[in-house]
Amino acid sequence: MKKLKKILWICGRLPSPLFSGDALYSAGVLRALAETNEAAITLVGTRRSDQSVGEHILNLPNLICLDAAPARPTGLRSLLSPLPRDAFNLGTPELQQSLQTLLQQHWDSLVIDHAYSSGPLPEILRQRGPSSICYVAHNAEGAIRPQIASSFGNPMRRILMRLDAEKYRKQENRVLQAADVVTCISEEDGSYFRGFSNNVHIVPPIYFGDASPPRQISSASPRTLLLVGSFEWVAKQRNLELIVQGLLPGLQRNGIRLDVVGTVPQHFRDRFDHFRPHLSFHGRVDDISPYVAAARGGLVPDLLGGGFKLKVLDYAFQRLPIFGLRNALAGTTSEEQSAMFLAENLNHLADVIARNIDEISALNQNQTALFELFSARFGVEAGTRRLRRVFL
């Protein structure tokens, strides 16, 4: 019987619950790797909340999950650390203690999942022994963090974000110098990381949910678009602010609604109350299928931040046509983009939406084509093949 590869997977925020892109990506990769039945994975990290870790992680074959209590905000103390704020907060004493014990064992691979998981890097390097180190990148942090910081109008917020962005860049560089292998989500990110490593693998997201059965959009379907996301991070809120300001006037003029599903702070909701009923916030939900059924398309209009947008998979596998900005669709191919309704900026996107929202035949043709293309590239089987090349 073939001996299982021993992998210690260090994840600052455990991928549970599945309400954010980083959780969805990590959970998909872990599922595909676990289902090879060739790896024994020990997953260690902090819980995102006081809730227990979900069965989608605990029930994976050959995987043990060791969870630490959620990280608590440390206020301004992180400013005095060379670590970015997330990495400082997530490197809790409880997590550090667990790692010190685990690192005394033999491991074939040590995985640092996301730059925010790299706070314990000195301890990892001190005790790594012959283990290889794999950095699982979710974004090219050194490239996107400065861009996000510069988008803020408030001078103090912009200064703090720029400081944190520089810390992220330096910390990411430290991880890249230590890593034997780097995985990233898109070819665009791969081009960035090849400037630091000669062993970079592209591992696109692996869809974790259930695929929708065939559906048909009809003229009776509400003239509504769906925007799914997690908007708790200030950068995500800034993105949403730019989207609402840029798109809602045009949607309102053309009688088109936008449903936003995901956690949005109340003060943000109140600020855009004047767009009701053309803008509705529905908060976090366990099942997006009712909102999918009540929409003619999914929206991908992100202006800030690079990387693959995980909501693209939700839309495609739920058989929703996609309306979006071309620059926001990093990680998708030209063939996949040909099955979407795309624009170069928000003003043009509003026109694209207005022109196509009632083109029922084109909507159905695109959602069918995109489902087939994504099923071939983002399913568990494809992900397993890629991960074998990295770990097994």
XYZ file of C-alpha atoms in Angstrom:
392
model
C 0.000 0.000 0.000
C 1.336 3.401 -1.007
C 2.437 5.560 1.917
C 0.416 8.760 2.295
C 2.241 12.083 1.986
C 2.127 13.946 5.302
C 1.060 17.570 4.841
C 0.752 20.211 7.546
C -1.637 22.855 6.221
C -1.354 26.191 8.059
C -4.410 28.356 7.511
C -4.687 31.580 9.516
C -8.445 31.585 8.975
C -9.946 28.124 8.655
C -12.150 27.740 5.554
C -15.419 27.583 7.462
C -18.064 28.906 7.058
C -18.028 29.285 3.272
C -19.067 32.937 3.069
C -15.928 34.501 1.607
C -13.676 33.947 -1.366
C -10.618 32.910 0.623
C -12.635 30.255 2.481
C -14.160 28.912 -0.724
C -10.807 28.666 -2.463
C -9.058 26.923 0.433
C -11.959 24.531 0.981
C -12.005 23.543 -2.679
C -8.267 22.873 -2.780
C -8.394 20.856 0.446
C -11.311 18.780 -0.827
C -9.577 17.946 -4.102
C -6.316 17.057 -2.358
C -8.045 14.970 0.315
C -10.013 13.038 -2.283
C -6.837 11.816 -3.971
C -6.496 9.441 -0.972
C -2.752 9.944 -1.338
C -2.228 12.616 1.331
C -2.681 12.707 5.101
C -3.488 16.341 5.877
C -3.363 18.032 9.257
C -5.121 21.390 8.993
C -4.380 23.925 11.709
C -5.709 27.464 12.046
C -8.001 29.852 13.875
C -11.769 29.661 13.638
C -13.476 32.611 11.958
C -16.145 32.764 14.644
C -17.180 30.987 17.816
C -19.059 28.442 15.677
C -17.541 24.997 15.269
C -15.808 24.057 12.012
C -18.231 22.803 9.360
C -18.659 19.203 8.235
C -17.461 20.154 4.740
C -13.993 20.203 6.346
C -14.350 17.716 9.193
C -15.722 14.965 6.925
C -12.943 15.089 4.343
C -11.029 11.803 4.072
C -7.532 11.619 5.562
C -7.822 15.083 7.108
C -7.522 16.110 10.764
C -8.490 19.650 11.722
C -6.955 21.335 14.775
C -8.726 24.613 15.432
C -7.695 27.486 17.668
C -10.005 30.114 19.136
C -10.888 33.057 16.859
C -8.398 35.898 16.708
C -9.418 39.006 18.606
C -8.762 42.513 17.255
C -5.576 43.979 18.694
C -6.274 47.606 17.846
C -3.241 49.774 17.205
C -0.719 47.232 18.537
C -0.362 45.785 15.036
C 1.065 49.129 13.868
C 4.172 48.436 15.948
C 4.716 45.041 14.304
C 6.564 44.410 11.020
C 3.705 42.046 10.138
C 0.620 43.173 8.230
C -2.427 43.594 10.446
C -4.125 40.307 9.447
C -0.987 38.203 9.928
C -0.319 39.860 13.295
C -3.869 39.252 14.541
C -4.115 35.676 13.260
C -0.805 34.518 14.709
C -2.435 33.982 18.094
C -0.534 32.472 21.050
C -2.822 29.420 20.896
C -2.047 28.865 17.220
C 1.674 29.396 17.803
C 1.634 26.823 20.607
C -0.132 24.255 18.403
C 2.377 24.829 15.627
C 5.377 24.429 17.910
C 4.124 20.968 18.862
C 3.152 19.951 15.325
C 6.433 21.084 13.789
C 8.301 18.583 15.931
C 6.818 15.819 13.754
C 8.063 14.777 10.316
C 6.189 16.381 7.408
C 6.661 15.967 3.687
C 5.155 19.403 3.029
C 4.389 22.502 5.070
C 1.718 24.679 3.463
C 1.262 28.385 4.176
C -2.249 29.074 2.906
C -2.555 32.813 2.137
C -0.101 35.539 3.145
C -2.131 36.278 6.281
C -1.185 32.805 7.572
C 2.532 33.582 7.536
C 2.936 35.246 10.945
C 4.626 32.110 12.387
C 7.122 31.987 9.470
C 10.243 32.291 11.714
C 9.113 29.290 13.777
C 8.252 27.338 10.606
C 11.728 27.970 9.171
C 13.434 27.105 12.456
C 11.739 23.693 12.685
C 11.073 22.787 9.036
C 13.758 20.103 8.839
C 13.700 18.402 5.393
C 10.076 19.422 4.714
C 9.321 21.370 1.548
C 7.398 24.618 1.943
C 4.477 25.448 -0.331
C 2.971 28.925 -0.469
C -0.670 28.856 -1.574
C -1.234 32.394 -2.826
C -4.739 33.793 -3.095
C -3.625 37.094 -4.645
C -0.450 38.851 -5.649
C -0.556 40.879 -2.447
C 2.484 42.977 -3.301
C 0.731 44.171 -6.458
C -2.887 44.673 -5.382
C -2.583 46.028 -1.832
C -1.003 49.368 -2.855
C -3.699 49.807 -5.515
C -6.448 49.253 -2.961
C -4.839 51.634 -0.472
C -4.589 54.418 -3.047
C -8.332 54.236 -3.783
C -9.356 55.617 -0.378
C -10.214 59.296 -0.199
C -9.824 59.660 3.556
C -6.152 60.709 4.065
C -5.678 58.906 7.395
C -7.295 55.707 6.108
C -5.147 55.899 2.965
C -1.939 56.295 5.023
C -2.787 53.323 7.251
C -3.725 51.151 4.285
C -0.511 52.071 2.457
C 1.520 51.180 5.536
C -0.219 47.817 5.766
C 0.193 47.263 2.015
C 3.952 47.747 2.325
C 4.041 45.285 5.211
C 2.104 42.782 3.084
C 4.575 43.222 0.223
C 7.579 42.614 2.456
C 5.973 39.656 4.232
C 4.929 38.066 0.946
C 8.522 38.426 -0.273
C 9.781 36.661 2.862
C 7.396 33.770 2.224
C 8.388 33.578 -1.442
C 12.083 33.448 -0.526
C 11.362 30.521 1.823
C 8.976 28.602 -0.436
C 10.077 25.632 -2.543
C 6.874 25.776 -4.570
C 4.219 28.443 -5.130
C 0.646 27.915 -6.263
C -1.575 30.738 -7.465
C -4.998 31.112 -8.970
C -4.503 32.778 -12.354
C -1.913 33.125 -15.088
C -1.802 36.867 -14.361
C -0.709 36.144 -10.788
C 1.647 33.476 -12.102
C 3.486 36.072 -14.177
C 4.009 38.130 -11.024
C 5.219 35.236 -8.876
C 7.644 33.943 -11.522
C 9.683 37.046 -10.747
C 10.350 35.481 -7.326
C 10.190 31.720 -7.899
C 11.024 29.257 -10.677
C 8.522 26.698 -9.370
C 5.076 28.251 -9.813
C 1.917 26.219 -10.494
C -1.454 27.597 -11.570
C -4.256 26.036 -9.497
C -7.555 27.675 -10.450
C -10.422 27.566 -7.947
C -12.196 24.243 -7.502
C -15.951 24.571 -7.270
C -17.162 23.321 -3.913
C -20.926 23.583 -4.243
C -23.656 21.721 -6.069
C -24.311 22.461 -9.724
C -27.784 23.650 -10.670
C -29.922 21.535 -12.992
C -30.671 23.078 -16.387
C -32.802 26.223 -16.193
C -34.244 28.623 -18.711
C -34.523 32.380 -18.288
C -37.767 33.704 -19.724
C -39.436 37.050 -20.296
C -41.300 36.398 -17.036
C -38.001 36.337 -15.086
C -37.522 39.523 -13.032
C -35.299 42.168 -14.656
C -32.842 41.731 -11.799
C -29.087 41.240 -11.441
C -27.406 39.439 -8.554
C -24.194 40.550 -6.835
C -22.802 37.995 -4.366
C -19.914 38.825 -2.067
C -18.507 39.358 1.384
C -18.262 43.050 2.207
C -16.856 43.088 5.740
C -13.344 44.147 4.702
C -12.990 47.907 4.096
C -11.501 47.298 0.642
C -14.564 45.249 -0.350
C -16.816 48.029 0.957
C -14.896 50.550 -1.137
C -15.389 48.319 -4.172
C -19.119 48.099 -3.486
C -19.327 51.862 -3.029
C -17.753 52.463 -6.455
C -20.045 49.866 -8.052
C -23.235 51.358 -6.620
C -22.218 54.903 -7.530
C -21.229 53.891 -11.057
C -24.022 51.475 -11.989
C -27.190 52.262 -10.073
C -28.160 55.485 -11.864
C -28.128 53.631 -15.206
C -29.920 50.569 -13.805
C -32.540 52.799 -12.214
C -33.197 54.655 -15.486
C -33.768 51.336 -17.260
C -35.948 49.745 -14.576
C -33.379 47.108 -13.597
C -32.927 45.909 -9.988
C -29.731 44.882 -8.228
C -29.865 42.318 -5.397
C -26.759 42.326 -3.164
C -26.290 39.127 -1.161
C -23.616 39.157 1.553
C -22.818 40.959 4.787
C -22.964 44.734 4.315
C -22.666 47.131 7.287
C -25.891 48.952 8.172
C -24.349 52.404 7.749
C -23.480 51.467 4.161
C -27.027 50.272 3.475
C -28.468 53.483 4.899
C -26.198 55.610 2.738
C -27.704 54.212 -0.481
C -31.287 53.942 0.717
C -32.359 56.459 -1.943
C -31.834 53.821 -4.657
C -34.623 51.603 -3.309
C -36.439 49.650 -4.716
C -33.806 49.261 -7.465
C -31.144 48.298 -4.902
C -31.799 45.681 -2.207
C -29.399 44.310 0.420
C -30.231 40.796 1.613
C -27.362 40.053 4.010
C -25.662 36.699 4.379
C -27.723 33.683 3.310
C -27.137 29.929 3.458
C -28.742 29.287 0.065
C -28.505 31.680 -2.884
C -30.763 29.603 -5.143
C -33.912 31.749 -4.535
C -31.949 34.837 -5.584
C -30.530 33.041 -8.613
C -34.056 32.027 -9.654
C -35.131 35.668 -9.389
C -32.272 37.047 -11.541
C -31.335 37.291 -15.199
C -27.603 37.625 -14.554
C -24.752 37.712 -12.060
C -22.605 40.806 -11.722
C -18.766 40.900 -11.613
C -17.907 44.629 -11.682
C -14.997 44.791 -9.185
C -12.687 47.737 -9.792
C -10.168 47.108 -7.003
C -8.061 44.062 -6.269
C -6.761 41.408 -8.600
C -7.147 37.681 -8.676
C -9.985 35.347 -9.527
C -13.433 36.323 -8.230
C -15.014 33.233 -6.668
C -18.532 34.525 -7.333
C -17.850 33.799 -11.027
C -18.027 30.087 -10.183
C -21.215 30.511 -8.170
C -22.896 32.226 -11.100
C -21.683 29.806 -13.762
C -22.528 26.619 -11.839
C -25.920 28.085 -10.878
C -26.477 28.741 -14.617
C -26.583 32.528 -14.427
C -25.266 34.641 -17.323
C -22.430 36.935 -16.264
C -22.256 40.691 -16.751
C -18.927 42.197 -15.774
C -15.798 44.237 -16.339
C -13.146 42.578 -18.438
C -10.407 43.493 -15.962
C -12.398 41.862 -13.137
C -12.404 38.483 -14.897
C -8.753 37.595 -14.283
C -8.189 33.869 -14.547
C -10.879 33.246 -17.172
C -10.002 32.387 -20.767
C -10.953 34.305 -23.892
C -13.339 31.465 -24.790
C -15.040 31.732 -21.385
C -15.224 35.515 -21.666
C -16.871 35.178 -25.083
C -19.807 33.575 -23.227
C -20.173 36.619 -20.948
C -21.477 40.173 -21.371
C -18.402 42.326 -20.730
C -17.406 45.985 -20.751
C -14.283 48.058 -20.123
C -15.709 50.417 -17.479
C -18.811 50.894 -15.332
C -20.486 53.403 -17.668
C -20.112 51.024 -20.594
C -21.229 48.104 -18.411
C -24.493 49.887 -17.578
C -25.123 50.210 -21.348
C -24.236 46.531 -21.949
C -26.695 45.485 -19.248
C -29.477 47.676 -20.619
C -28.964 46.349 -24.166
C -28.884 42.672 -23.215
C -31.134 42.247 -20.176
C -34.122 41.469 -22.420
C -32.223 39.353 -24.984
C -33.605 36.099 -23.621
C -32.081 33.837 -26.281
C -28.586 35.316 -25.776
C -28.894 35.055 -21.982
C -29.737 31.358 -22.167
C -27.119 30.626 -24.816
C -24.384 32.218 -22.696
C -25.351 30.564 -19.421
C -25.370 27.124 -21.083
C -22.007 27.634 -22.780
C -20.376 28.969 -19.619
C -21.663 26.087 -17.496
C -20.105 23.568 -19.889
C -16.777 25.404 -20.073
C -16.485 25.851 -16.305
C -17.517 22.266 -15.565
C -14.508 21.055 -17.550
C -11.976 23.447 -15.972
C -13.067 24.071 -12.379
C -14.438 20.704 -11.248
C -12.864 18.520 -8.544
C -11.382 16.111 -11.096
C -9.438 18.881 -12.857
C -8.293 20.300 -9.515
C -7.078 16.906 -8.340
C -4.896 16.491 -11.434
C -3.243 19.863 -10.829
C -2.652 19.259 -7.117
C -1.038 15.870 -7.757
C 1.668 17.685 -9.731
C 2.336 19.964 -6.753
C 2.185 17.623 -3.753
C 2.181 13.959 -4.766
